[in-house]
Short mmCIF file of N, CA, C and O in Angstrom, two decimals:
data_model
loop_
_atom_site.label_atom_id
_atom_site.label_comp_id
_atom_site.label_asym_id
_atom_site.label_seq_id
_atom_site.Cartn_x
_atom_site.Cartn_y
_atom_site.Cartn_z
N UNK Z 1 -209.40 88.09 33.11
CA UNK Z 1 -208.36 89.11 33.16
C UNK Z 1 -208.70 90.16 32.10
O UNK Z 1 -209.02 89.82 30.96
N UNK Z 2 -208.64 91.26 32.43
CA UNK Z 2 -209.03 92.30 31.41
C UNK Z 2 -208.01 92.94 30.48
O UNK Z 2 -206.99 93.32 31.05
N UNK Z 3 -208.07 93.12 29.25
CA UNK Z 3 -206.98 93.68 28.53
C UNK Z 3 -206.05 94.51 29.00
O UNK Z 3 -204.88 94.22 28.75
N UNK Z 4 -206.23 95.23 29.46
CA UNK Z 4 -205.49 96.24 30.55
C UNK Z 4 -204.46 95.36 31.56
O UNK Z 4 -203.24 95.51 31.60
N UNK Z 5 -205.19 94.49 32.29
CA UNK Z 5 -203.83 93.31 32.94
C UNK Z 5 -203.25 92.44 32.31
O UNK Z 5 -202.13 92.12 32.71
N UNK Z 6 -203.74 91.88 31.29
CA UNK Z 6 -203.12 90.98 30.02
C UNK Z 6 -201.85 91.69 29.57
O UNK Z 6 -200.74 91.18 29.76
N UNK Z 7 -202.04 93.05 28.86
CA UNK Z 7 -200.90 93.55 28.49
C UNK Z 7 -199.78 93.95 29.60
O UNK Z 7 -198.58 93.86 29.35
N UNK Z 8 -200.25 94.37 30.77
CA UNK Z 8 -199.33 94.79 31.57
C UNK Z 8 -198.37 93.41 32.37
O UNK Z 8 -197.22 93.34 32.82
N UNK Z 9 -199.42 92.52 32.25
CA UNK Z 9 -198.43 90.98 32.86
C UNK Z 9 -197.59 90.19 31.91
O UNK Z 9 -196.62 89.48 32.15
N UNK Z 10 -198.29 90.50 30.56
CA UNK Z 10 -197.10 89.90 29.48
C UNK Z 10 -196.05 90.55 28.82
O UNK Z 10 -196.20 91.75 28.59
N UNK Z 11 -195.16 90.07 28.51
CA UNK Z 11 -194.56 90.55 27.20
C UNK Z 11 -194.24 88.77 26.54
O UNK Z 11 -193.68 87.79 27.02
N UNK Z 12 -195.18 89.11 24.75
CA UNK Z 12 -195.41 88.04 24.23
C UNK Z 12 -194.52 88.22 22.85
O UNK Z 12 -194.81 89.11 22.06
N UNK Z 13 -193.57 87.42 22.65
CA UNK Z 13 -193.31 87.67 21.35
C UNK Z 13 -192.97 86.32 20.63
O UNK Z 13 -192.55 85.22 20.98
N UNK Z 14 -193.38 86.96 19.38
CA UNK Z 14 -194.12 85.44 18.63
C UNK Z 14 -193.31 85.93 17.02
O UNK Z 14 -192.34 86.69 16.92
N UNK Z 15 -194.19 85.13 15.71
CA UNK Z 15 -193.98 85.57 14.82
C UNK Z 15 -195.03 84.75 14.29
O UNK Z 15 -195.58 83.71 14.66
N UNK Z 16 -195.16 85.76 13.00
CA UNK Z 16 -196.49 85.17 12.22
C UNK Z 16 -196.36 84.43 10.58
O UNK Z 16 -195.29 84.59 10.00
N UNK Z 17 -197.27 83.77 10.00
CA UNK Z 17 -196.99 83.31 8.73
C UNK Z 17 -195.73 84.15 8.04
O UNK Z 17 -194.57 83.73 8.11
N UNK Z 18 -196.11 85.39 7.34
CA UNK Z 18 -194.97 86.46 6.83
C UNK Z 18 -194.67 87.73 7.71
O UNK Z 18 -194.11 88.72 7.24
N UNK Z 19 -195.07 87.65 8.93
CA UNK Z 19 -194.56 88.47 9.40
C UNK Z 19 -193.40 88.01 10.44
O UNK Z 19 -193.44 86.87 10.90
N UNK Z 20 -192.35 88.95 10.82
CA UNK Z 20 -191.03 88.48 11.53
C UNK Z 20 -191.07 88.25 13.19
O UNK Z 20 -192.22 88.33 13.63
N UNK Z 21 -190.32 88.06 13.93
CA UNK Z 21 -190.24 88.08 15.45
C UNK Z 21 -190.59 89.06 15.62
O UNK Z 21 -190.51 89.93 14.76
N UNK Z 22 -191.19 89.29 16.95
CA UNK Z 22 -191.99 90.90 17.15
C UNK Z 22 -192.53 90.64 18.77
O UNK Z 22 -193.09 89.67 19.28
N UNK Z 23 -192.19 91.69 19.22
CA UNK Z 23 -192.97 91.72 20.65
C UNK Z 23 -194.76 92.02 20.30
O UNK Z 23 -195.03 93.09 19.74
N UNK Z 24 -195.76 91.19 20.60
CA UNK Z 24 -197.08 91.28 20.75
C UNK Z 24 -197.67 91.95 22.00
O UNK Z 24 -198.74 92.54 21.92
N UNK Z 25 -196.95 91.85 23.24
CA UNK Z 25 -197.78 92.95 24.25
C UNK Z 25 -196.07 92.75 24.75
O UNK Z 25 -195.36 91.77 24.52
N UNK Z 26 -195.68 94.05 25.54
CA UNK Z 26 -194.76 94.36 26.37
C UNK Z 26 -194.40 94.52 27.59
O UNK Z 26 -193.34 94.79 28.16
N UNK Z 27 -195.96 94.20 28.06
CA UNK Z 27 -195.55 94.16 29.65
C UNK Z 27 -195.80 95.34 30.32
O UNK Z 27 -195.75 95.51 31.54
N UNK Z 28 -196.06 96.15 29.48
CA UNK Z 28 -196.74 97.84 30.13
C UNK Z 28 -195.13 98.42 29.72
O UNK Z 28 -194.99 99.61 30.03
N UNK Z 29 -194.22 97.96 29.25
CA UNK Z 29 -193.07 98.62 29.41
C UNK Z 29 -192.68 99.51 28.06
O UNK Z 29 -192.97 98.82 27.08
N UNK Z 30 -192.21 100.59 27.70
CA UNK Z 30 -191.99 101.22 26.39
C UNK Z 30 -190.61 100.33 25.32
O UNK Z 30 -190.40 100.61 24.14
N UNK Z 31 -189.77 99.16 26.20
CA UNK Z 31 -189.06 98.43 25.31
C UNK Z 31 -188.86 97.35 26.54
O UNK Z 31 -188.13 97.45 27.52
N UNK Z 32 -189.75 96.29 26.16
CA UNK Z 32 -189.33 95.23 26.97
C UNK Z 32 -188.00 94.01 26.43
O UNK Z 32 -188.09 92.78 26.46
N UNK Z 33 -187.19 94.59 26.10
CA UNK Z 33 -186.15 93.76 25.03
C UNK Z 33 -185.39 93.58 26.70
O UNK Z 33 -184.92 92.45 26.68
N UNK Z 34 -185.14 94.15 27.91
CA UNK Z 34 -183.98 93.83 28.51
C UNK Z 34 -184.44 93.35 29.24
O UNK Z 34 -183.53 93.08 30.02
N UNK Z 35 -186.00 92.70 29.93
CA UNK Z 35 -186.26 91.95 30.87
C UNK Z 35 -187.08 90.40 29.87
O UNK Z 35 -187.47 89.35 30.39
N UNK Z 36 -187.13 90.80 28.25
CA UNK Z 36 -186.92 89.58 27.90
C UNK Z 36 -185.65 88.96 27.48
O UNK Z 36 -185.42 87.77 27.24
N UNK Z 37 -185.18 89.57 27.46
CA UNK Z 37 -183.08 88.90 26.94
C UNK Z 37 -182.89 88.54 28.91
O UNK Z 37 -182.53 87.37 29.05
N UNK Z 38 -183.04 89.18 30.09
CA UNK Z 38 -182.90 88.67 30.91
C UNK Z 38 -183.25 87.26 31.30
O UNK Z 38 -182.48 86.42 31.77
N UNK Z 39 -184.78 87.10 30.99
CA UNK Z 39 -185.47 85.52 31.23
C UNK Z 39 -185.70 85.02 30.29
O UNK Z 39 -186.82 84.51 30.38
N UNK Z 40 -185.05 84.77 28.88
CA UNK Z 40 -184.58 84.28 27.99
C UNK Z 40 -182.76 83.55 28.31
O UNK Z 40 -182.46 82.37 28.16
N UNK Z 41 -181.94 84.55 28.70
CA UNK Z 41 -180.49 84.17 28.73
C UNK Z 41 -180.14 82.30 29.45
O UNK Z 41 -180.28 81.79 30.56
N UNK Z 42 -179.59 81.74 27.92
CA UNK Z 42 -178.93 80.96 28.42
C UNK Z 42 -180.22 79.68 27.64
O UNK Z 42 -180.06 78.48 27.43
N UNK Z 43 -181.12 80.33 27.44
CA UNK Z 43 -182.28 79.44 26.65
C UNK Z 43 -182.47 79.10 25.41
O UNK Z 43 -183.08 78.14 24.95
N UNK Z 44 -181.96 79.85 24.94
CA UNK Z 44 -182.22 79.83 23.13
C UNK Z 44 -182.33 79.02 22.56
O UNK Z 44 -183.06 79.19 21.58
N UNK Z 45 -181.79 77.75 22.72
CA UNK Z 45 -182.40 76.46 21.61
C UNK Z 45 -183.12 75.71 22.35
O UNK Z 45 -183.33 74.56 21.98
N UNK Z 46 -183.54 76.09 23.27
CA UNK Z 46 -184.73 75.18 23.98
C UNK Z 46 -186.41 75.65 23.27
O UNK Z 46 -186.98 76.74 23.35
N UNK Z 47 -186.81 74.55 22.67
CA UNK Z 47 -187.71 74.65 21.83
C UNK Z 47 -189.00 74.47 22.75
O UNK Z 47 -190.03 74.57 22.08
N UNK Z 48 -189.21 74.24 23.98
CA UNK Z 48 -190.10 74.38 24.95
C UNK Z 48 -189.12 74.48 26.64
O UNK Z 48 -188.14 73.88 27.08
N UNK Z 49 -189.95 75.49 27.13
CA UNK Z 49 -188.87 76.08 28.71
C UNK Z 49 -189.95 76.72 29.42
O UNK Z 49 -191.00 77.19 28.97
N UNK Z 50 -189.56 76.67 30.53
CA UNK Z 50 -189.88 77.41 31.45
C UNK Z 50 -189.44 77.14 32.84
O UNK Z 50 -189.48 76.17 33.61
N UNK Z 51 -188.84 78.87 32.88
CA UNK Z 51 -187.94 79.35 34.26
C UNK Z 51 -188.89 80.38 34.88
O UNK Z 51 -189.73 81.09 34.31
N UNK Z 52 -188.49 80.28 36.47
CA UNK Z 52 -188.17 81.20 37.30
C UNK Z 52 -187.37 82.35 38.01
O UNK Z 52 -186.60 82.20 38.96
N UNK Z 53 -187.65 83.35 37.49
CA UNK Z 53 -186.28 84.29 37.98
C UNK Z 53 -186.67 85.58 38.67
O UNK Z 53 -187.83 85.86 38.37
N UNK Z 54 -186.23 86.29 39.33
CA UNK Z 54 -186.77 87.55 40.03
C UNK Z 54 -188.46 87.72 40.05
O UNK Z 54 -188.80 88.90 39.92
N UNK Z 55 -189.38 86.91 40.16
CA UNK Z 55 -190.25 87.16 40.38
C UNK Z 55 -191.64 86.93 39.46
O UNK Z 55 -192.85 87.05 39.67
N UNK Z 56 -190.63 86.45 38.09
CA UNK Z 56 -191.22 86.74 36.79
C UNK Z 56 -191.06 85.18 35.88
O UNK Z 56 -190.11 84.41 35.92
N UNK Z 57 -191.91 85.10 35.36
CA UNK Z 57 -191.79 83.29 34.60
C UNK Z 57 -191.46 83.49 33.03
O UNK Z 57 -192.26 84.12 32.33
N UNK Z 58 -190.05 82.83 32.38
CA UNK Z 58 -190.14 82.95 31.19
C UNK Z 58 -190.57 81.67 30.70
O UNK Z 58 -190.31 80.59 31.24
N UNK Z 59 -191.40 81.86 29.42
CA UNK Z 59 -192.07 80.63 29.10
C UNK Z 59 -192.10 80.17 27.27
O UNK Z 59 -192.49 80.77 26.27
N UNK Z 60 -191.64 79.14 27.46
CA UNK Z 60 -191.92 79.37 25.38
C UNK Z 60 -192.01 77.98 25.32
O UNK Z 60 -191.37 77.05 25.81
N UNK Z 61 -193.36 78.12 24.32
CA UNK Z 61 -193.57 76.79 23.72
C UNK Z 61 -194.23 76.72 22.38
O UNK Z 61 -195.14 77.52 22.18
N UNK Z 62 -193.88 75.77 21.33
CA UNK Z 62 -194.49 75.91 19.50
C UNK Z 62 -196.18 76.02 19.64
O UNK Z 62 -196.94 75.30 20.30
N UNK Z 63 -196.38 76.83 19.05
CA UNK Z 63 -197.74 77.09 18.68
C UNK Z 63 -198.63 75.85 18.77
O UNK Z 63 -198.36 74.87 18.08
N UNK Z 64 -199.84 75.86 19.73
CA UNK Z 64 -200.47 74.52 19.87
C UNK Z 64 -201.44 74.00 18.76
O UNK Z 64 -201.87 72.85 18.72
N UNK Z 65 -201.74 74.98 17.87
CA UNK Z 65 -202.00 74.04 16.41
C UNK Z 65 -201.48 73.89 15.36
O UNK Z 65 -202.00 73.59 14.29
N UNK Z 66 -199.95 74.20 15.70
CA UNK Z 66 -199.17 73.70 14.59
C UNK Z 66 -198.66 74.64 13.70
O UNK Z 66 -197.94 74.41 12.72
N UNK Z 67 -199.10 75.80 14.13
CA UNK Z 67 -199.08 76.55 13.02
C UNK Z 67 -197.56 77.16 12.27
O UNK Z 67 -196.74 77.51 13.13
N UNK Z 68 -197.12 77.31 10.94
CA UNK Z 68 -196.04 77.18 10.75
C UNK Z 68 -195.89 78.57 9.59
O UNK Z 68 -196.71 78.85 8.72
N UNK Z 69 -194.90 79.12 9.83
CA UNK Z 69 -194.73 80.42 9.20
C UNK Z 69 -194.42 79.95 7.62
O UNK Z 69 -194.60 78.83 7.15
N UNK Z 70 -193.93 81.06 6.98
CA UNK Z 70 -193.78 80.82 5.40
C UNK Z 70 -192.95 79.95 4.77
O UNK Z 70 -193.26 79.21 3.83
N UNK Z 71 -191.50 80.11 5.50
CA UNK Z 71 -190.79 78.83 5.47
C UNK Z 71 -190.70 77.55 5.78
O UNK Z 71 -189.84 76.74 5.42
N UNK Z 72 -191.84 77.35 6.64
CA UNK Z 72 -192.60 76.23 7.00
C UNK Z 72 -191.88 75.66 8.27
O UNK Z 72 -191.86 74.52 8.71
N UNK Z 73 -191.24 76.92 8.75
CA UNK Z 73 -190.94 76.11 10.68
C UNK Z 73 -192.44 76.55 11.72
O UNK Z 73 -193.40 77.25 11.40
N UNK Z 74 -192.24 76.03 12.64
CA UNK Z 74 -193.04 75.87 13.56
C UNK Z 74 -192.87 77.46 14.19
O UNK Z 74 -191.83 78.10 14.30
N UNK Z 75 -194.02 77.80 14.48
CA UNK Z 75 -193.75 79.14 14.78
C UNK Z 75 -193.80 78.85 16.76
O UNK Z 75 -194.57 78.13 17.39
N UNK Z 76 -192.95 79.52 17.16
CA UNK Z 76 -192.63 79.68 18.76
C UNK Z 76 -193.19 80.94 19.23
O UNK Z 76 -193.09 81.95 18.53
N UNK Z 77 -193.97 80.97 20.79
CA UNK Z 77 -194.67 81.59 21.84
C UNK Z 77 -193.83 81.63 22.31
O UNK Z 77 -193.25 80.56 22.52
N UNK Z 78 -193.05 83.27 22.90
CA UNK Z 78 -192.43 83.12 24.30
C UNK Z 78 -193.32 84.32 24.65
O UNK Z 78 -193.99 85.21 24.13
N UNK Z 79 -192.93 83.80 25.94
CA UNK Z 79 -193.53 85.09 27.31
C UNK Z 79 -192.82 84.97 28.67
O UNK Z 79 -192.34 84.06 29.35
N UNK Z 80 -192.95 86.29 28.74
CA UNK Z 80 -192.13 86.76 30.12
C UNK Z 80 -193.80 87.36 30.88
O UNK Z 80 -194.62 88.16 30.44
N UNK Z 81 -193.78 86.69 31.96
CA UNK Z 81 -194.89 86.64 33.29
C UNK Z 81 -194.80 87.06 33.83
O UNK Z 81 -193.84 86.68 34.49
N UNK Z 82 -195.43 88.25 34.37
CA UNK Z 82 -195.07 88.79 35.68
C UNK Z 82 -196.55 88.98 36.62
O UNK Z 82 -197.61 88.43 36.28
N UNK Z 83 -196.42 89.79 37.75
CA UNK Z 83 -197.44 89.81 38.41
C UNK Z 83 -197.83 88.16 39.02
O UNK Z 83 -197.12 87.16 38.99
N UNK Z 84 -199.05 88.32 39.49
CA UNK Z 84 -200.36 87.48 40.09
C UNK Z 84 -199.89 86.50 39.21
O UNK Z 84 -199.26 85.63 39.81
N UNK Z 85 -200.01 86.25 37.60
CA UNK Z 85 -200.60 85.55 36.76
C UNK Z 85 -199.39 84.50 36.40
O UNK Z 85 -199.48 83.45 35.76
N UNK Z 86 -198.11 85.16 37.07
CA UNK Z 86 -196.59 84.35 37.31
C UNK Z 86 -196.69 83.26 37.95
O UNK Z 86 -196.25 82.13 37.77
N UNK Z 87 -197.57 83.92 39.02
CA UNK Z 87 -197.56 82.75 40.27
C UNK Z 87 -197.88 81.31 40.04
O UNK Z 87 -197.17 80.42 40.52
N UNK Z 88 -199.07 81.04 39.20
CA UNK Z 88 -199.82 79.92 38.88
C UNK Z 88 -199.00 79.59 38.07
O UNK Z 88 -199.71 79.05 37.22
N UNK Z 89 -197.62 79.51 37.59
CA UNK Z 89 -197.02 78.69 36.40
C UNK Z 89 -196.14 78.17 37.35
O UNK Z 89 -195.89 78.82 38.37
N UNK Z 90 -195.63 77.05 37.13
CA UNK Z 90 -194.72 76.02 37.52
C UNK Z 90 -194.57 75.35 36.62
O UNK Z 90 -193.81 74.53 37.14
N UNK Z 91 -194.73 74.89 35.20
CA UNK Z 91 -194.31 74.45 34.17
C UNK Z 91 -195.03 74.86 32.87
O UNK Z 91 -196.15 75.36 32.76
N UNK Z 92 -194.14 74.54 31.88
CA UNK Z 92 -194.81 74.77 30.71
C UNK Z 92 -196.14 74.51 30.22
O UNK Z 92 -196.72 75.25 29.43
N UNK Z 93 -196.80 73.05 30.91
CA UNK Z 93 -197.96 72.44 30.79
C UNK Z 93 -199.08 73.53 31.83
O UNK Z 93 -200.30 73.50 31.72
N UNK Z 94 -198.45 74.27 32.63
CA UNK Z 94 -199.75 75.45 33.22
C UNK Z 94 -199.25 76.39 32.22
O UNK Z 94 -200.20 77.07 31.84
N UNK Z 95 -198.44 76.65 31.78
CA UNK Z 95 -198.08 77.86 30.68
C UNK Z 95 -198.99 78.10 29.60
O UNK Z 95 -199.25 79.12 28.97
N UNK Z 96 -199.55 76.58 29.50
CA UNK Z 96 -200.38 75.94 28.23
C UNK Z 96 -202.02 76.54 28.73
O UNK Z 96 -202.78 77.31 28.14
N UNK Z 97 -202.15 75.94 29.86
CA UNK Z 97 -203.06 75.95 30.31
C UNK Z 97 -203.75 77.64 30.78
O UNK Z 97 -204.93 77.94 30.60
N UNK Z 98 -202.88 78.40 31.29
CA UNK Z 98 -203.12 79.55 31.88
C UNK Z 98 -202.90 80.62 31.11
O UNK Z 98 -203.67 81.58 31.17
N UNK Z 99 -201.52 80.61 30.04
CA UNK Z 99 -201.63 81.74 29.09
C UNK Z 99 -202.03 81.76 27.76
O UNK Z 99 -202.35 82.78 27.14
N UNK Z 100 -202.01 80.31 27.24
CA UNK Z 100 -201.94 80.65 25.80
C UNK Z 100 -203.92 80.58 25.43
O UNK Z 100 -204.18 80.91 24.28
N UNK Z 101 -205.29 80.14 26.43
CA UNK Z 101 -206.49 80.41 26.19
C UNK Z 101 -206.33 82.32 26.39
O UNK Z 101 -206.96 82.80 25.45
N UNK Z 102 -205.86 83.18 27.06
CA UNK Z 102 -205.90 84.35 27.13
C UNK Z 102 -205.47 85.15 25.79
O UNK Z 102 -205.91 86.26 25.51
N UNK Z 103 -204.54 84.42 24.99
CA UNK Z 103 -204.31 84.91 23.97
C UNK Z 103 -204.35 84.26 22.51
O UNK Z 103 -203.95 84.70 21.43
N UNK Z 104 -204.88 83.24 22.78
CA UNK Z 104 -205.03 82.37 21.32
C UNK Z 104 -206.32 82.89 20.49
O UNK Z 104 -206.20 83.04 19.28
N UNK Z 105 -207.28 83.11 20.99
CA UNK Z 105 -208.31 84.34 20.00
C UNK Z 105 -207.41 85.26 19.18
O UNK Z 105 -207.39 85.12 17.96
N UNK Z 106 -206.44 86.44 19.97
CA UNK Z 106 -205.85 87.14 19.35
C UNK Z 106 -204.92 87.00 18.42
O UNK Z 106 -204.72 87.74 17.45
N UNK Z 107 -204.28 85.93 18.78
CA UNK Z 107 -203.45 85.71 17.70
C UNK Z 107 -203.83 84.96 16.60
O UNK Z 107 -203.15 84.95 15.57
N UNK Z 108 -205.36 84.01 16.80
CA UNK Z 108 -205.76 83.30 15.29
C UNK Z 108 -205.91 84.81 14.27
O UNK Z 108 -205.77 84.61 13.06
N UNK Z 109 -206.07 85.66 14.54
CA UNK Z 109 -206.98 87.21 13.75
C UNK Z 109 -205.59 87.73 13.47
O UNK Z 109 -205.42 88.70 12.73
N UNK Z 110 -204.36 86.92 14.22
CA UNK Z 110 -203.50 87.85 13.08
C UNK Z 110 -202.20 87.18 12.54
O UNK Z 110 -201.39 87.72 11.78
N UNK Z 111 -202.13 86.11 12.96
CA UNK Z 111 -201.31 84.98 12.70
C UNK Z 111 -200.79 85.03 11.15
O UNK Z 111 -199.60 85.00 10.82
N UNK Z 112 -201.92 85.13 10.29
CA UNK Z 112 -201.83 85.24 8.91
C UNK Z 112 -201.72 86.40 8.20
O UNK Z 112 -201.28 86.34 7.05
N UNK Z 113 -202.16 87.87 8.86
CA UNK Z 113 -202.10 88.42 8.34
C UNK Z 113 -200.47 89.44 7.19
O UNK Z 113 -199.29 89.32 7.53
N UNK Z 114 -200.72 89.87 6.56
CA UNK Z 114 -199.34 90.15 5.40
C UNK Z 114 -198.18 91.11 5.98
O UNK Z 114 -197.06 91.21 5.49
N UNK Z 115 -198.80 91.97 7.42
CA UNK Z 115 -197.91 92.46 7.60
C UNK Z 115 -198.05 92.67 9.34
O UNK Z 115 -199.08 92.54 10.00
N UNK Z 116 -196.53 93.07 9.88
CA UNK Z 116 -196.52 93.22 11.90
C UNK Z 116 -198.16 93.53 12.11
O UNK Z 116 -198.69 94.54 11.66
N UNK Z 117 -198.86 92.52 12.84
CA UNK Z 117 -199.74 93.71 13.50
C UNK Z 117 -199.38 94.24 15.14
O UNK Z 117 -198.63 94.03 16.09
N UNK Z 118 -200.56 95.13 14.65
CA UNK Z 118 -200.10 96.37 16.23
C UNK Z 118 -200.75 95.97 17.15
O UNK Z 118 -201.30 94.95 16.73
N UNK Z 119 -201.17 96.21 18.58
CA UNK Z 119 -201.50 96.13 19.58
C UNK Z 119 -203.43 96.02 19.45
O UNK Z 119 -204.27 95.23 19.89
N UNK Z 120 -203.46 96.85 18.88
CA UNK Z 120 -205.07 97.18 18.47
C UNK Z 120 -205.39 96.07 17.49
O UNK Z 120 -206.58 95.81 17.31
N UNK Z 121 -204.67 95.53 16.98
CA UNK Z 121 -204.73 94.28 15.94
C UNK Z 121 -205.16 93.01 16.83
O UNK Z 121 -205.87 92.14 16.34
N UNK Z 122 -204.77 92.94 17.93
CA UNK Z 122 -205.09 92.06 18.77
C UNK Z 122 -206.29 91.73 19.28
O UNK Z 122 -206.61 90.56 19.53
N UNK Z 123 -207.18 92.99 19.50
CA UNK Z 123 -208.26 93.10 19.94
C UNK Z 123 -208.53 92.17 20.89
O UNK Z 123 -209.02 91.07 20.60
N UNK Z 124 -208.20 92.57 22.22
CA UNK Z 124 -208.71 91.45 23.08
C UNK Z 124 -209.73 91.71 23.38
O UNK Z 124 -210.15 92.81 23.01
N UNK Z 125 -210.53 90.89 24.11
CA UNK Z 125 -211.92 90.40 23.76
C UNK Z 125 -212.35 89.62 24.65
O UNK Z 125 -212.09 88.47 24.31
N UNK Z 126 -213.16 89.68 26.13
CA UNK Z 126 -214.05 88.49 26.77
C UNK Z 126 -214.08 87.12 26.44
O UNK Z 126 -213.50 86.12 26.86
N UNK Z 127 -215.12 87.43 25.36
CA UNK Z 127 -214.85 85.96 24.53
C UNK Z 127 -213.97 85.39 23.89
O UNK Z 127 -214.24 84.25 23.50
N UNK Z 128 -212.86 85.87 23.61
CA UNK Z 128 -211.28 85.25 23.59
C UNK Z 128 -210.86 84.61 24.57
O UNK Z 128 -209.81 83.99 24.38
N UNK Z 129 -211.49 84.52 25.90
CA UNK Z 129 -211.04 82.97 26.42
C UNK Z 129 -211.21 82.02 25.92
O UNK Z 129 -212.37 81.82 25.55
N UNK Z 130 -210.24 81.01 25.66
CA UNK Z 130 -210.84 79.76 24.86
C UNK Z 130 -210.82 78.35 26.27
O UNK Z 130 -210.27 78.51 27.37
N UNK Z 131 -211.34 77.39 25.96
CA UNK Z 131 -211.14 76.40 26.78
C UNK Z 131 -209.60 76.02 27.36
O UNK Z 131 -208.68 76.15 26.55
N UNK Z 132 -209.39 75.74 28.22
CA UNK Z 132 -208.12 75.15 28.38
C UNK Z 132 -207.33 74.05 27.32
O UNK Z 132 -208.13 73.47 26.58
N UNK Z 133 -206.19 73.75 27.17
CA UNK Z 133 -205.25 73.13 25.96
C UNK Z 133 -205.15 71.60 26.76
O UNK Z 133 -204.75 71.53 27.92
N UNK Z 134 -205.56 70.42 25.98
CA UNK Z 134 -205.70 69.39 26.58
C UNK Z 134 -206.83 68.56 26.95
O UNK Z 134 -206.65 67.52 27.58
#
């Protein structure tokens, strides 16, 4: 999948060691806050999920190596799916499998870093596929 469809099928928002909750790609959209509060609603303390709704998969699950922000909680992946790349999820365990090798390169390069990074911080990358989780 090429950076160009990566960003336009996700909206990823995460948080990093010291940096806060933050949308990481948006989905091609200029504020994806109302179609993630849409496939979010009704989820919030579910510490791993994944729904189906209009077309689109919301998905969240704790960082698969553990990784834990400054206060030392577990830092949480959500994503809202859309397109082609929706289709292939039916549970969290393809969620694992199908989204988080597309973006786990990008986020080891900024996970730690001291402050939000931006889109270009991400640098996606070919070789940022990683093996499948499992």
């Amino acid at each position: 999948m090429s950076p160009q469809d990566l960003s336009e099928s996700l909206i990823w928002a995460t948080r990093g060691r010291s940096w806060g909750f933050r949308f990481l790609l948006s989905g091609g959209q200029a504020d994806p806050l109302l179609d993630y509060e849409r496939s979010f609603a009704d989820l919030e303390d579910e510490p791993t999920t994944w729904r189906r709704a209009a077309g689109k998969v919301a998905l969240r699950f704790p960082d698969p190596l553990g990784r834990k922000d400054a206060a030392g909680r577990v830092i949480p992946h959500e994503f809202v799916v859309s397109g082609d790349l929706a289709a292939e999820i039916e549970t969290v365990e393809d969620g694992l499998q199908q989204i988080w090798p597309l973006v786990a390169g990008a986020y080891a390069r900024v996970w730690d870093a001291e402050g939000s990074p931006s889109v270009a911080d991400l640098d996606f990358t070919p070789q940022d596929s990683s093996p499948p989780i499992g």
